[in-house]
PDB file of C-alpha atoms and ligand atoms in Angstrom:
ATOM      1  CA  MET S 443      -5.332 -29.154-183.650  1.00 98.00           C
ATOM      2  CA  ASP S 444      -2.394 -28.122-181.488  1.00 98.00           C
ATOM      3  CA  VAL S 445      -1.177 -30.442-178.746  1.00 98.00           C
ATOM      4  CA  ILE S 446       0.572 -28.359-176.113  1.00 98.00           C
ATOM      5  CA  HIS S 447       2.393 -29.473-172.985  1.00 98.00           C
ATOM      6  CA  SER S 448       3.662 -26.279-171.365  1.00 98.00           C
ATOM      7  CA  VAL S 449       1.878 -23.280-169.871  1.00 98.00           C
ATOM      8  CA  ALA S 450       4.197 -20.854-171.709  1.00 98.00           C
ATOM      9  CA  GLU S 451       3.333 -22.388-175.077  1.00 98.00           C
ATOM     10  CA  LEU S 452      -0.354 -22.472-174.163  1.00 98.00           C
ATOM     11  CA  ARG S 453      -0.390 -18.767-173.269  1.00 98.00           C
ATOM     12  CA  ALA S 454       1.347 -17.896-176.540  1.00 98.00           C
ATOM     13  CA  ARG S 455      -1.175 -19.982-178.529  1.00 98.00           C
ATOM     14  CA  LEU S 456      -4.208 -18.438-176.785  1.00 98.00           C
ATOM     15  CA  TYR S 457      -2.899 -14.861-176.658  1.00 97.00           C
ATOM     16  CA  ASN S 458      -5.169 -13.542-179.399  1.00 97.00           C
ATOM     17  CA  GLU S 459      -8.198 -15.728-178.637  1.00 98.00           C
ATOM     18  CA  ARG S 460     -11.155 -13.806-177.236  1.00 94.00           C
ATOM     19  CA  GLN S 461     -13.707 -16.562-176.628  1.00 97.00           C
ATOM     20  CA  VAL S 462     -12.172 -19.730-175.218  1.00 98.00           C
ATOM     21  CA  ALA S 463     -14.086 -22.754-173.920  1.00 98.00           C
ATOM     22  CA  LEU S 464     -12.374 -25.297-171.702  1.00 98.00           C
ATOM     23  CA  VAL S 465     -13.327 -28.947-171.280  1.00 98.00           C
ATOM     24  CA  PRO S 466     -11.174 -30.299-168.441  1.00 98.00           C
ATOM     25  CA  THR S 467     -10.641 -34.082-168.539  1.00 98.00           C
ATOM     26  CA  MET S 468      -8.336 -36.747-167.197  1.00 98.00           C
ATOM     27  CA  GLY S 469      -8.191 -38.398-170.629  1.00 98.00           C
ATOM     28  CA  ASN S 470      -9.165 -41.947-171.591  1.00 96.00           C
ATOM     29  CA  LEU S 471     -11.979 -40.261-173.446  1.00 97.00           C
ATOM     30  CA  HIS S 472     -15.370 -41.830-174.183  1.00 96.00           C
ATOM     31  CA  ASP S 473     -18.531 -40.591-175.904  1.00 96.00           C
ATOM     32  CA  GLY S 474     -19.521 -38.650-172.764  1.00 97.00           C
ATOM     33  CA  HIS S 475     -16.406 -36.460-173.125  1.00 97.00           C
ATOM     34  CA  ILE S 476     -17.047 -35.991-176.841  1.00 97.00           C
ATOM     35  CA  ASP S 477     -20.529 -34.815-175.905  1.00 97.00           C
ATOM     36  CA  LEU S 478     -18.939 -32.109-173.701  1.00 97.00           C
ATOM     37  CA  ILE S 479     -16.831 -31.049-176.688  1.00 97.00           C
ATOM     38  CA  GLN S 480     -19.920 -30.834-178.925  1.00 97.00           C
ATOM     39  CA  LEU S 481     -21.689 -28.729-176.298  1.00 97.00           C
ATOM     40  CA  ALA S 482     -18.709 -26.361-176.061  1.00 97.00           C
ATOM     41  CA  LYS S 483     -18.006 -26.063-179.777  1.00 96.00           C
ATOM     42  CA  PRO S 484     -20.727 -23.616-180.872  1.00 96.00           C
ATOM     43  CA  ARG S 485     -20.124 -21.454-177.782  1.00 96.00           C
ATOM     44  CA  ALA S 486     -16.512 -20.487-178.391  1.00 97.00           C
ATOM     45  CA  ALA S 487     -14.099 -19.498-181.137  1.00 97.00           C
ATOM     46  CA  CYS S 488     -11.388 -21.661-179.583  1.00 98.00           C
ATOM     47  CA  LEU S 489     -12.040 -24.966-177.888  1.00 98.00           C
ATOM     48  CA  VAL S 490      -9.420 -26.277-175.459  1.00 98.00           C
ATOM     49  CA  ALA S 491      -9.531 -29.741-173.892  1.00 98.00           C
ATOM     50  CA  SER S 492      -7.158 -30.400-171.035  1.00 98.00           C
ATOM     51  CA  ILE S 493      -5.883 -33.876-170.266  1.00 98.00           C
ATOM     52  CA  PHE S 494      -4.272 -34.295-166.879  1.00 98.00           C
ATOM     53  CA  VAL S 495      -4.550 -37.136-164.383  1.00 98.00           C
ATOM     54  CA  ASN S 496      -4.552 -35.149-161.174  1.00 98.00           C
ATOM     55  CA  ARG S 497      -2.806 -36.970-158.337  1.00 98.00           C
ATOM     56  CA  LEU S 498      -4.196 -34.467-155.795  1.00 98.00           C
ATOM     57  CA  GLN S 499      -7.783 -35.724-156.150  1.00 98.00           C
ATOM     58  CA  PHE S 500      -6.974 -39.424-155.635  1.00 98.00           C
ATOM     59  CA  GLY S 501      -6.917 -41.028-152.210  1.00 96.00           C
ATOM     60  CA  PRO S 502      -3.878 -43.120-151.182  1.00 95.00           C
ATOM     61  CA  HIS S 503      -5.614 -46.424-152.071  1.00 92.00           C
ATOM     62  CA  GLU S 504      -7.382 -45.240-155.205  1.00 94.00           C
ATOM     63  CA  ASP S 505      -6.600 -45.907-158.858  1.00 93.00           C
ATOM     64  CA  PHE S 506      -4.179 -43.044-159.677  1.00 97.00           C
ATOM     65  CA  GLU S 507      -1.417 -45.400-160.835  1.00 95.00           C
ATOM     66  CA  ARG S 508      -3.629 -47.645-162.963  1.00 94.00           C
ATOM     67  CA  TYR S 509      -5.791 -44.839-164.380  1.00 95.00           C
ATOM     68  CA  PRO S 510      -5.443 -45.329-168.167  1.00 94.00           C
ATOM     69  CA  ARG S 511      -3.202 -42.824-169.978  1.00 96.00           C
ATOM     70  CA  THR S 512      -4.221 -42.862-173.653  1.00 97.00           C
ATOM     71  CA  LEU S 513      -2.995 -39.530-175.040  1.00 98.00           C
ATOM     72  CA  ALA S 514      -2.567 -40.553-178.700  1.00 98.00           C
ATOM     73  CA  ALA S 515      -6.056 -42.087-178.974  1.00 98.00           C
ATOM     74  CA  ASP S 516      -7.563 -39.165-177.042  1.00 98.00           C
ATOM     75  CA  CYS S 517      -5.968 -36.624-179.404  1.00 98.00           C
ATOM     76  CA  GLU S 518      -7.329 -38.496-182.400  1.00 98.00           C
ATOM     77  CA  ARG S 519     -10.870 -38.357-181.009  1.00 98.00           C
ATOM     78  CA  LEU S 520     -10.532 -34.690-180.044  1.00 98.00           C
ATOM     79  CA  ALA S 521      -9.242 -33.717-183.492  1.00 98.00           C
ATOM     80  CA  GLN S 522     -12.202 -35.504-185.104  1.00 98.00           C
ATOM     81  CA  ALA S 523     -14.594 -33.714-182.743  1.00 97.00           C
ATOM     82  CA  GLY S 524     -13.258 -30.302-183.818  1.00 97.00           C
ATOM     83  CA  CYS S 525     -11.165 -29.418-180.771  1.00 98.00           C
ATOM     84  CA  ASN S 526      -8.618 -26.639-181.450  1.00 98.00           C
ATOM     85  CA  VAL S 527      -6.108 -27.136-178.647  1.00 98.00           C
ATOM     86  CA  VAL S 528      -5.232 -30.061-176.386  1.00 98.00           C
ATOM     87  CA  PHE S 529      -3.416 -29.006-173.239  1.00 99.00           C
ATOM     88  CA  ALA S 530      -1.670 -32.060-171.814  1.00 98.00           C
ATOM     89  CA  PRO S 531       0.785 -30.906-169.151  1.00 98.00           C
ATOM     90  CA  ASP S 532       2.882 -33.319-167.122  1.00 98.00           C
ATOM     91  CA  GLU S 533       2.876 -33.338-163.335  1.00 98.00           C
ATOM     92  CA  GLN S 534       5.918 -31.073-163.086  1.00 98.00           C
ATOM     93  CA  GLU S 535       4.187 -28.430-165.203  1.00 98.00           C
ATOM     94  CA  VAL S 536       1.067 -28.351-163.023  1.00 98.00           C
ATOM     95  CA  TYR S 537       2.779 -28.937-159.688  1.00 98.00           C
ATOM     96  CA  PRO S 538       6.345 -27.629-160.061  1.00 98.00           C
ATOM     97  CA  GLU S 539       6.558 -27.550-156.281  1.00 97.00           C
ATOM     98  CA  PRO S 540       4.498 -29.170-153.523  1.00 97.00           C
ATOM     99  CA  GLN S 541       1.028 -27.614-153.724  1.00 97.00           C
ATOM    100  CA  GLU S 542       0.752 -25.868-150.357  1.00 97.00           C
ATOM    101  CA  TYR S 543      -1.974 -23.422-151.392  1.00 98.00           C
ATOM    102  CA  THR S 544      -5.200 -25.280-152.060  1.00 98.00           C
ATOM    103  CA  VAL S 545      -8.881 -24.530-152.547  1.00 98.00           C
ATOM    104  CA  ASP S 546     -11.043 -25.855-149.729  1.00 96.00           C
ATOM    105  CA  PRO S 547     -14.634 -26.083-150.925  1.00 95.00           C
ATOM    106  CA  SER S 548     -17.402 -25.309-148.459  1.00 86.00           C
ATOM    107  CA  GLY S 549     -19.222 -27.890-146.316  1.00 89.00           C
ATOM    108  CA  ILE S 550     -20.404 -29.629-149.485  1.00 93.00           C
ATOM    109  CA  GLN S 551     -16.986 -31.280-149.724  1.00 91.00           C
ATOM    110  CA  ASN S 552     -17.754 -33.361-146.641  1.00 94.00           C
ATOM    111  CA  LEU S 553     -20.994 -34.876-147.955  1.00 97.00           C
ATOM    112  CA  LEU S 554     -21.582 -38.016-150.016  1.00 98.00           C
ATOM    113  CA  GLU S 555     -18.520 -38.453-152.293  1.00 98.00           C
ATOM    114  CA  GLY S 556     -16.508 -36.225-149.985  1.00 97.00           C
ATOM    115  CA  ALA S 557     -17.316 -38.382-146.962  1.00 97.00           C
ATOM    116  CA  PHE S 558     -16.024 -41.485-148.747  1.00 97.00           C
ATOM    117  CA  ARG S 559     -13.135 -39.753-150.537  1.00 97.00           C
ATOM    118  CA  PRO S 560     -11.639 -37.291-148.020  1.00 96.00           C
ATOM    119  CA  GLY S 561      -9.694 -34.526-149.749  1.00 97.00           C
ATOM    120  CA  HIS S 562     -11.078 -35.421-153.181  1.00 98.00           C
ATOM    121  CA  PHE S 563     -12.880 -32.145-153.800  1.00 98.00           C
ATOM    122  CA  ARG S 564      -9.968 -30.100-152.483  1.00 98.00           C
ATOM    123  CA  GLY S 565      -7.859 -31.813-155.150  1.00 98.00           C
ATOM    124  CA  VAL S 566     -10.473 -31.241-157.850  1.00 98.00           C
ATOM    125  CA  ALA S 567     -11.092 -27.586-156.988  1.00 98.00           C
ATOM    126  CA  THR S 568      -7.374 -26.847-156.733  1.00 98.00           C
ATOM    127  CA  VAL S 569      -6.473 -28.327-160.099  1.00 98.00           C
ATOM    128  CA  VAL S 570      -9.493 -26.800-161.827  1.00 99.00           C
ATOM    129  CA  LEU S 571      -8.618 -23.348-160.478  1.00 98.00           C
ATOM    130  CA  LYS S 572      -5.057 -23.841-161.755  1.00 98.00           C
ATOM    131  CA  LEU S 573      -6.345 -24.977-165.156  1.00 98.00           C
ATOM    132  CA  PHE S 574      -8.633 -21.942-165.254  1.00 98.00           C
ATOM    133  CA  ASN S 575      -5.638 -19.694-164.551  1.00 98.00           C
ATOM    134  CA  MET S 576      -3.515 -21.424-167.174  1.00 98.00           C
ATOM    135  CA  VAL S 577      -6.158 -21.458-169.932  1.00 98.00           C
ATOM    136  CA  GLN S 578      -8.172 -18.375-168.884  1.00 98.00           C
ATOM    137  CA  PRO S 579     -11.377 -19.566-170.565  1.00 98.00           C
ATOM    138  CA  GLN S 580     -14.649 -17.644-170.711  1.00 98.00           C
ATOM    139  CA  ILE S 581     -16.636 -20.903-170.581  1.00 98.00           C
ATOM    140  CA  ALA S 582     -16.043 -24.291-168.956  1.00 98.00           C
ATOM    141  CA  ILE S 583     -18.108 -27.450-169.359  1.00 98.00           C
ATOM    142  CA  PHE S 584     -18.606 -30.114-166.673  1.00 98.00           C
ATOM    143  CA  GLY S 585     -20.719 -33.269-166.882  1.00 98.00           C
ATOM    144  CA  LYS S 586     -23.564 -33.838-164.428  1.00 98.00           C
ATOM    145  CA  LYS S 587     -22.440 -37.459-164.111  1.00 98.00           C
ATOM    146  CA  ASP S 588     -20.124 -36.036-161.409  1.00 98.00           C
ATOM    147  CA  TYR S 589     -22.975 -34.066-159.903  1.00 98.00           C
ATOM    148  CA  GLN S 590     -21.267 -33.048-156.686  1.00 98.00           C
ATOM    149  CA  GLN S 591     -18.132 -32.013-158.570  1.00 98.00           C
ATOM    150  CA  TYR S 592     -20.250 -29.796-160.821  1.00 98.00           C
ATOM    151  CA  LEU S 593     -21.856 -28.122-157.753  1.00 98.00           C
ATOM    152  CA  VAL S 594     -18.492 -27.671-156.010  1.00 98.00           C
ATOM    153  CA  LEU S 595     -16.996 -26.010-159.094  1.00 98.00           C
ATOM    154  CA  ARG S 596     -20.068 -23.874-159.790  1.00 98.00           C
ATOM    155  CA  GLU S 597     -19.863 -22.595-156.202  1.00 97.00           C
ATOM    156  CA  MET S 598     -16.101 -22.043-156.430  1.00 98.00           C
ATOM    157  CA  VAL S 599     -16.561 -19.855-159.509  1.00 98.00           C
ATOM    158  CA  LYS S 600     -19.331 -17.923-157.770  1.00 97.00           C
ATOM    159  CA  GLN S 601     -17.591 -17.414-154.441  1.00 96.00           C
ATOM    160  CA  LEU S 602     -14.192 -16.560-155.937  1.00 98.00           C
ATOM    161  CA  ALA S 603     -15.815 -14.258-158.540  1.00 98.00           C
ATOM    162  CA  LEU S 604     -14.119 -15.983-161.455  1.00 98.00           C
ATOM    163  CA  PRO S 605     -15.219 -14.531-164.825  1.00 98.00           C
ATOM    164  CA  ILE S 606     -16.149 -17.946-166.214  1.00 98.00           C
ATOM    165  CA  GLU S 607     -19.515 -19.358-167.197  1.00 98.00           C
ATOM    166  CA  ILE S 608     -19.949 -22.951-166.048  1.00 98.00           C
ATOM    167  CA  ILE S 609     -22.129 -25.015-168.346  1.00 98.00           C
ATOM    168  CA  PRO S 610     -23.425 -28.385-167.131  1.00 98.00           C
ATOM    169  CA  ALA S 611     -23.794 -31.285-169.558  1.00 98.00           C
ATOM    170  CA  GLU S 612     -26.282 -34.134-169.242  1.00 98.00           C
ATOM    171  CA  THR S 613     -24.955 -37.612-168.487  1.00 98.00           C
ATOM    172  CA  VAL S 614     -24.416 -39.776-171.550  1.00 98.00           C
ATOM    173  CA  ARG S 615     -25.579 -43.380-171.128  1.00 98.00           C
ATOM    174  CA  ALA S 616     -24.997 -46.678-172.912  1.00 98.00           C
ATOM    175  CA  PRO S 617     -28.147 -48.090-174.582  1.00 97.00           C
ATOM    176  CA  ASP S 618     -28.872 -50.190-171.455  1.00 97.00           C
ATOM    177  CA  GLY S 619     -28.711 -47.104-169.191  1.00 97.00           C
ATOM    178  CA  LEU S 620     -25.212 -47.394-167.716  1.00 98.00           C
ATOM    179  CA  ALA S 621     -23.659 -43.941-167.333  1.00 98.00           C
ATOM    180  CA  LEU S 622     -20.495 -43.685-169.428  1.00 98.00           C
ATOM    181  CA  SER S 623     -17.363 -43.470-167.304  1.00 97.00           C
ATOM    182  CA  SER S 624     -13.668 -44.042-167.852  1.00 94.00           C
ATOM    183  CA  ARG S 625     -13.831 -46.511-164.973  1.00 94.00           C
ATOM    184  CA  ASN S 626     -16.351 -48.788-166.773  1.00 96.00           C
ATOM    185  CA  MET S 627     -13.359 -50.302-168.550  1.00 95.00           C
ATOM    186  CA  TYR S 628     -12.289 -51.935-165.262  1.00 96.00           C
ATOM    187  CA  LEU S 629     -15.492 -54.049-165.284  1.00 98.00           C
ATOM    188  CA  SER S 630     -15.320 -57.717-166.320  1.00 98.00           C
ATOM    189  CA  PRO S 631     -17.938 -58.791-168.930  1.00 98.00           C
ATOM    190  CA  LEU S 632     -20.134 -60.231-166.158  1.00 98.00           C
ATOM    191  CA  GLU S 633     -19.768 -57.109-164.033  1.00 98.00           C
ATOM    192  CA  ARG S 634     -20.627 -54.962-167.037  1.00 98.00           C
ATOM    193  CA  VAL S 635     -23.978 -56.773-167.292  1.00 98.00           C
ATOM    194  CA  GLU S 636     -24.609 -56.347-163.552  1.00 98.00           C
ATOM    195  CA  ALA S 637     -23.481 -52.693-163.557  1.00 98.00           C
ATOM    196  CA  ILE S 638     -26.823 -51.377-164.827  1.00 98.00           C
ATOM    197  CA  ALA S 639     -28.415 -52.377-161.500  1.00 98.00           C
ATOM    198  CA  LEU S 640     -27.107 -49.104-160.052  1.00 98.00           C
ATOM    199  CA  TYR S 641     -29.003 -47.100-162.664  1.00 98.00           C
ATOM    200  CA  HIS S 642     -32.093 -49.294-162.275  1.00 98.00           C
ATOM    201  CA  HIS S 643     -32.257 -48.692-158.528  1.00 98.00           C
ATOM    202  CA  ILE S 644     -31.928 -44.920-158.715  1.00 98.00           C
ATOM    203  CA  ASN S 645     -34.463 -44.909-161.541  1.00 98.00           C
ATOM    204  CA  THR S 646     -36.858 -46.930-159.359  1.00 98.00           C
ATOM    205  CA  ILE S 647     -36.480 -44.243-156.686  1.00 98.00           C
ATOM    206  CA  ARG S 648     -37.098 -41.514-159.253  1.00 98.00           C
ATOM    207  CA  GLU S 649     -40.324 -43.238-160.317  1.00 98.00           C
ATOM    208  CA  ALA S 650     -41.401 -43.635-156.690  1.00 98.00           C
ATOM    209  CA  LEU S 651     -40.822 -39.906-156.066  1.00 98.00           C
ATOM    210  CA  GLN S 652     -42.731 -39.042-159.227  1.00 98.00           C
ATOM    211  CA  SER S 653     -45.638 -41.158-158.037  1.00 97.00           C
ATOM    212  CA  GLY S 654     -45.808 -39.135-154.819  1.00 96.00           C
ATOM    213  CA  ARG S 655     -43.732 -41.066-152.271  1.00 96.00           C
ATOM    214  CA  ARG S 656     -41.816 -38.926-149.782  1.00 96.00           C
ATOM    215  CA  ASP S 657     -40.467 -41.595-147.400  1.00 97.00           C
ATOM    216  CA  PHE S 658     -36.927 -40.737-148.469  1.00 98.00           C
ATOM    217  CA  ALA S 659     -35.068 -42.781-145.857  1.00 98.00           C
ATOM    218  CA  ALA S 660     -37.048 -45.943-146.654  1.00 98.00           C
ATOM    219  CA  LEU S 661     -36.490 -45.532-150.398  1.00 98.00           C
ATOM    220  CA  GLU S 662     -32.766 -45.050-149.825  1.00 98.00           C
ATOM    221  CA  SER S 663     -32.311 -48.024-147.533  1.00 98.00           C
ATOM    222  CA  GLN S 664     -34.382 -50.356-149.739  1.00 98.00           C
ATOM    223  CA  ALA S 665     -32.048 -49.549-152.646  1.00 98.00           C
ATOM    224  CA  VAL S 666     -28.923 -50.020-150.511  1.00 98.00           C
ATOM    225  CA  ASP S 667     -30.191 -53.407-149.249  1.00 98.00           C
ATOM    226  CA  ALA S 668     -31.166 -54.538-152.751  1.00 98.00           C
ATOM    227  CA  LEU S 669     -27.763 -53.616-154.205  1.00 98.00           C
ATOM    228  CA  ASN S 670     -25.878 -55.237-151.330  1.00 98.00           C
ATOM    229  CA  ALA S 671     -27.983 -58.393-151.741  1.00 98.00           C
ATOM    230  CA  ARG S 672     -26.754 -58.561-155.362  1.00 98.00           C
ATOM    231  CA  GLY S 673     -23.119 -58.453-154.196  1.00 98.00           C
ATOM    232  CA  TRP S 674     -22.455 -54.711-154.395  1.00 98.00           C
ATOM    233  CA  LYS S 675     -20.798 -52.785-151.567  1.00 98.00           C
ATOM    234  CA  THR S 676     -22.879 -49.659-151.467  1.00 98.00           C
ATOM    235  CA  ASP S 677     -21.396 -46.432-150.098  1.00 98.00           C
ATOM    236  CA  TYR S 678     -24.622 -44.443-150.333  1.00 98.00           C
ATOM    237  CA  VAL S 679     -27.927 -44.004-152.069  1.00 98.00           C
ATOM    238  CA  ALA S 680     -29.208 -40.529-151.244  1.00 98.00           C
ATOM    239  CA  ILE S 681     -32.129 -38.313-152.180  1.00 98.00           C
ATOM    240  CA  ARG S 682     -30.979 -34.703-151.954  1.00 98.00           C
ATOM    241  CA  ARG S 683     -31.832 -31.176-153.043  1.00 98.00           C
ATOM    242  CA  GLN S 684     -30.377 -30.316-156.434  1.00 98.00           C
ATOM    243  CA  SER S 685     -29.245 -26.883-155.269  1.00 97.00           C
ATOM    244  CA  ASP S 686     -26.882 -27.880-152.446  1.00 97.00           C
ATOM    245  CA  LEU S 687     -27.163 -31.655-151.858  1.00 98.00           C
ATOM    246  CA  MET S 688     -28.715 -31.107-148.437  1.00 97.00           C
ATOM    247  CA  GLN S 689     -31.555 -33.308-147.146  1.00 97.00           C
ATOM    248  CA  PRO S 690     -34.862 -32.236-148.689  1.00 98.00           C
ATOM    249  CA  ASP S 691     -38.099 -31.711-146.803  1.00 96.00           C
ATOM    250  CA  ALA S 692     -41.312 -33.289-148.066  1.00 92.00           C
ATOM    251  CA  HIS S 693     -42.174 -30.161-150.113  1.00 94.00           C
ATOM    252  CA  ALA S 694     -38.910 -29.932-152.073  1.00 96.00           C
ATOM    253  CA  HIS S 695     -39.411 -30.045-155.836  1.00 96.00           C
ATOM    254  CA  ALA S 696     -35.952 -30.139-157.369  1.00 98.00           C
ATOM    255  CA  LEU S 697     -34.360 -33.363-156.180  1.00 98.00           C
ATOM    256  CA  VAL S 698     -31.498 -35.559-157.262  1.00 98.00           C
ATOM    257  CA  VAL S 699     -30.992 -39.236-156.454  1.00 99.00           C
ATOM    258  CA  LEU S 700     -27.295 -40.037-156.106  1.00 99.00           C
ATOM    259  CA  ALA S 701     -25.574 -43.367-155.576  1.00 98.00           C
ATOM    260  CA  ALA S 702     -22.074 -44.761-155.244  1.00 98.00           C
ATOM    261  CA  ALA S 703     -21.267 -48.435-154.920  1.00 98.00           C
ATOM    262  CA  ARG S 704     -18.458 -50.850-155.524  1.00 98.00           C
ATOM    263  CA  LEU S 705     -18.848 -53.803-157.873  1.00 98.00           C
ATOM    264  CA  GLY S 706     -15.819 -56.059-157.472  1.00 97.00           C
ATOM    265  CA  ASN S 707     -12.864 -53.671-157.592  1.00 95.00           C
ATOM    266  CA  THR S 708     -14.688 -50.933-159.466  1.00 96.00           C
ATOM    267  CA  ARG S 709     -16.411 -48.037-157.756  1.00 97.00           C
ATOM    268  CA  LEU S 710     -19.271 -46.600-159.812  1.00 98.00           C
ATOM    269  CA  ILE S 711     -21.311 -43.442-159.244  1.00 98.00           C
ATOM    270  CA  ASP S 712     -24.513 -42.300-160.876  1.00 98.00           C
ATOM    271  CA  ASN S 713     -27.366 -39.862-160.315  1.00 98.00           C
ATOM    272  CA  LEU S 714     -30.728 -38.831-161.728  1.00 98.00           C
ATOM    273  CA  GLU S 715     -32.427 -35.479-161.297  1.00 98.00           C
ATOM    274  CA  VAL S 716     -36.117 -35.497-160.384  1.00 98.00           C
ATOM    275  CA  ASP S 717     -38.187 -32.359-160.976  1.00 97.00           C
ATOM    276  CA  LEU S 718     -41.547 -32.552-159.235  1.00 95.00           C
ATOM    277  CA  SER S 719     -42.893 -29.047-159.868  1.00 84.00           C
TER     278      SER S 719
HETATM  279  O1  PAF W1164     -14.019 -34.887-163.969  1.00 92.83           O
HETATM  280  C1  PAF W1164     -12.783 -35.032-164.162  1.00 92.83           C
HETATM  281  O2  PAF W1164     -12.361 -35.686-165.118  1.00 92.83           O
HETATM  282  C2  PAF W1164     -11.809 -34.399-163.193  1.00 92.83           C
HETATM  283  O3  PAF W1164     -12.276 -34.433-161.900  1.00 92.83           O
HETATM  284  C3  PAF W1164     -11.396 -32.975-163.604  1.00 92.83           C
HETATM  285  C4  PAF W1164     -12.575 -32.015-163.577  1.00 92.83           C
HETATM  286  C5  PAF W1164     -10.772 -32.983-164.998  1.00 92.83           C
HETATM  287  C6  PAF W1164     -10.351 -32.428-162.621  1.00 92.83           C
HETATM  288  O4  PAF W1164      -9.209 -33.230-162.603  1.00 92.83           O
END
């Protein structure tokens, strides 16, 4: 496995590759990332994982500085998983000058995560477009754990006519249901036990929808109240259409229940798709 830090070296390494898959990450890899690698592996002759903690997608009071940088351990896991190239540029390589040209996703960037993290999806879309231009993959894999991010990037590829197939990957969960996330490592042992409440509440909503309930607002606010009563600070629990995250009507079939809430100093997100057809 080659570990490459510069765009020039990356281009030289990939020059003769015809079928490249990219798994973009910010490192601190867990089993969920390895799952993305496994999904990509049979689809491409050359598998590239990028590792870059992208300042542009963090708000001023978010965890950019303390986000764990674990390149050596990440490379070990990626080599074991059969990755061919790790692209780990530094900030100067990705942003050699202030990034004045950015990608502004459509209205979807102002909903849900975007409403609580202004500018986040601009930062994500901008760095992913740059990574696409640097790596020039035919395929890119994104986890549905970051559901809104996946939709933003799928739409970016469509609207900008990028010749890249976006493949979504299912969320990987711990045995108790907690969605794997690099941020789970911030949780204290007690918080880790409590953390599954987020999954339980969106799963309760999924079951209610499956049993025929359509009182979306009541289901959402019951979950928010229940989480807050347990000591969480809930940003949102929302039942939305899978296609565009807009509010569904009572006849919508493809729904997704999304939630974001803070437990102590850790902000967790999760979602579950519900197909009612
Ligand atoms: O999902 C992530 O880890 C990041 O948002 C991504 C897609 C690598 C862009 O920095």
